[in-house]
Amino acid sequence: LAKVKENMIKTHTESVKRNGYWRSTIESKVLYKMDFETGYDNLINSVTSDDIKALAKQIITDGNITKVVMKP
Protein backbone atom coordinates (compact mmCIF):
# COMPACT_ATOMS: atom_id res chain seq x y z
CA LEU A 1 0.00 0.00 0.00
CA ALA A 2 2.89 2.36 0.76
CA LYS A 3 4.27 2.01 -2.77
CA VAL A 4 0.83 2.66 -4.27
CA LYS A 5 0.41 5.81 -2.18
CA GLU A 6 3.91 6.98 -3.10
CA ASN A 7 3.20 6.43 -6.80
CA MET A 8 -0.15 8.23 -6.63
CA ILE A 9 1.40 11.27 -4.95
CA LYS A 10 4.32 11.29 -7.41
CA THR A 11 1.94 11.09 -10.37
CA HIS A 12 -0.19 13.88 -8.92
CA THR A 13 2.87 16.08 -8.39
CA GLU A 14 3.81 15.61 -12.05
CA SER A 15 0.24 16.07 -13.29
CA VAL A 16 -0.21 19.50 -11.70
CA LYS A 17 2.43 20.78 -14.12
CA ARG A 18 0.16 20.09 -17.09
CA ASN A 19 -2.68 22.22 -18.42
CA GLY A 20 -4.90 19.18 -18.97
CA TYR A 21 -4.84 18.41 -15.26
CA TRP A 22 -6.05 21.90 -14.39
CA ARG A 23 -8.71 21.85 -17.10
CA SER A 24 -10.08 18.64 -15.65
CA THR A 25 -9.82 19.94 -12.08
CA ILE A 26 -11.70 23.13 -12.93
CA GLU A 27 -14.31 21.18 -14.90
CA SER A 28 -14.95 18.85 -11.94
CA LYS A 29 -15.27 21.81 -9.60
CA VAL A 30 -17.62 23.81 -11.84
CA LEU A 31 -19.81 21.02 -13.23
CA TYR A 32 -19.92 18.58 -10.35
CA LYS A 33 -18.97 20.74 -7.33
CA MET A 34 -16.21 18.23 -6.57
CA ASP A 35 -12.78 19.34 -5.42
CA PHE A 36 -10.14 16.67 -6.04
CA GLU A 37 -7.22 19.05 -5.56
CA THR A 38 -7.52 20.38 -2.02
CA GLY A 39 -5.87 18.03 0.47
CA TYR A 40 -5.03 15.37 -2.11
CA ASP A 41 -1.81 14.21 -0.42
CA ASN A 42 -3.47 14.07 3.01
CA LEU A 43 -6.39 12.11 1.60
CA ILE A 44 -4.15 9.56 -0.09
CA ASN A 45 -1.99 9.18 3.01
CA SER A 46 -5.04 8.67 5.22
CA VAL A 47 -6.26 5.59 3.31
CA THR A 48 -5.59 2.35 5.17
CA SER A 49 -5.66 -1.28 4.09
CA ASP A 50 -8.77 -1.66 6.25
CA ASP A 51 -10.47 1.09 4.21
CA ILE A 52 -9.70 -0.81 1.01
CA LYS A 53 -10.92 -4.11 2.48
CA ALA A 54 -14.17 -2.47 3.62
CA LEU A 55 -14.77 -0.94 0.19
CA ALA A 56 -14.06 -4.25 -1.57
CA LYS A 57 -16.44 -6.05 0.79
CA GLN A 58 -19.14 -3.44 0.15
CA ILE A 59 -18.77 -3.73 -3.63
CA ILE A 60 -18.88 -7.52 -3.54
CA THR A 61 -21.81 -7.58 -1.10
CA ASP A 62 -23.79 -5.11 -3.23
CA GLY A 63 -23.39 -7.38 -6.25
CA ASN A 64 -21.57 -4.72 -8.25
CA ILE A 65 -19.45 -7.26 -10.09
CA THR A 66 -19.10 -7.83 -13.79
CA LYS A 67 -17.25 -10.82 -15.09
CA VAL A 68 -15.45 -10.20 -18.35
CA VAL A 69 -13.89 -13.00 -20.35
CA MET A 70 -11.65 -12.05 -23.22
CA LYS A 71 -10.78 -14.60 -25.85
CA PRO A 72 -8.27 -14.10 -28.62
XYZ file of C-alpha atoms in Angstrom:
72
model
C 0.000 0.000 0.000
C 2.886 2.357 0.761
C 4.266 2.005 -2.772
C 0.830 2.660 -4.274
C 0.414 5.809 -2.180
C 3.908 6.976 -3.098
C 3.196 6.430 -6.802
C -0.155 8.234 -6.633
C 1.400 11.272 -4.953
C 4.318 11.292 -7.411
C 1.936 11.089 -10.374
C -0.194 13.881 -8.916
C 2.867 16.079 -8.388
C 3.808 15.613 -12.047
C 0.238 16.074 -13.286
C -0.211 19.502 -11.703
C 2.434 20.778 -14.116
C 0.157 20.092 -17.095
C -2.682 22.217 -18.420
C -4.896 19.177 -18.968
C -4.839 18.411 -15.264
C -6.051 21.896 -14.385
C -8.706 21.853 -17.097
C -10.076 18.638 -15.650
C -9.821 19.942 -12.078
C -11.705 23.134 -12.932
C -14.308 21.180 -14.896
C -14.946 18.855 -11.941
C -15.268 21.811 -9.600
C -17.619 23.807 -11.844
C -19.809 21.020 -13.233
C -19.919 18.583 -10.349
C -18.969 20.740 -7.330
C -16.210 18.228 -6.571
C -12.777 19.338 -5.417
C -10.139 16.674 -6.042
C -7.222 19.050 -5.557
C -7.519 20.385 -2.020
C -5.870 18.034 0.473
C -5.027 15.367 -2.112
C -1.812 14.208 -0.416
C -3.468 14.066 3.010
C -6.392 12.110 1.604
C -4.147 9.555 -0.093
C -1.989 9.178 3.009
C -5.041 8.671 5.217
C -6.258 5.588 3.313
C -5.594 2.346 5.174
C -5.655 -1.275 4.087
C -8.770 -1.665 6.250
C -10.468 1.086 4.208
C -9.703 -0.808 1.006
C -10.925 -4.106 2.476
C -14.170 -2.466 3.621
C -14.765 -0.943 0.191
C -14.063 -4.251 -1.571
C -16.444 -6.048 0.788
C -19.145 -3.442 0.148
C -18.771 -3.733 -3.629
C -18.884 -7.519 -3.542
C -21.813 -7.578 -1.101
C -23.789 -5.105 -3.232
C -23.386 -7.377 -6.246
C -21.565 -4.716 -8.253
C -19.454 -7.260 -10.091
C -19.097 -7.832 -13.791
C -17.247 -10.824 -15.089
C -15.447 -10.196 -18.350
C -13.890 -12.999 -20.351
C -11.648 -12.050 -23.221
C -10.785 -14.600 -25.849
C -8.269 -14.097 -28.616
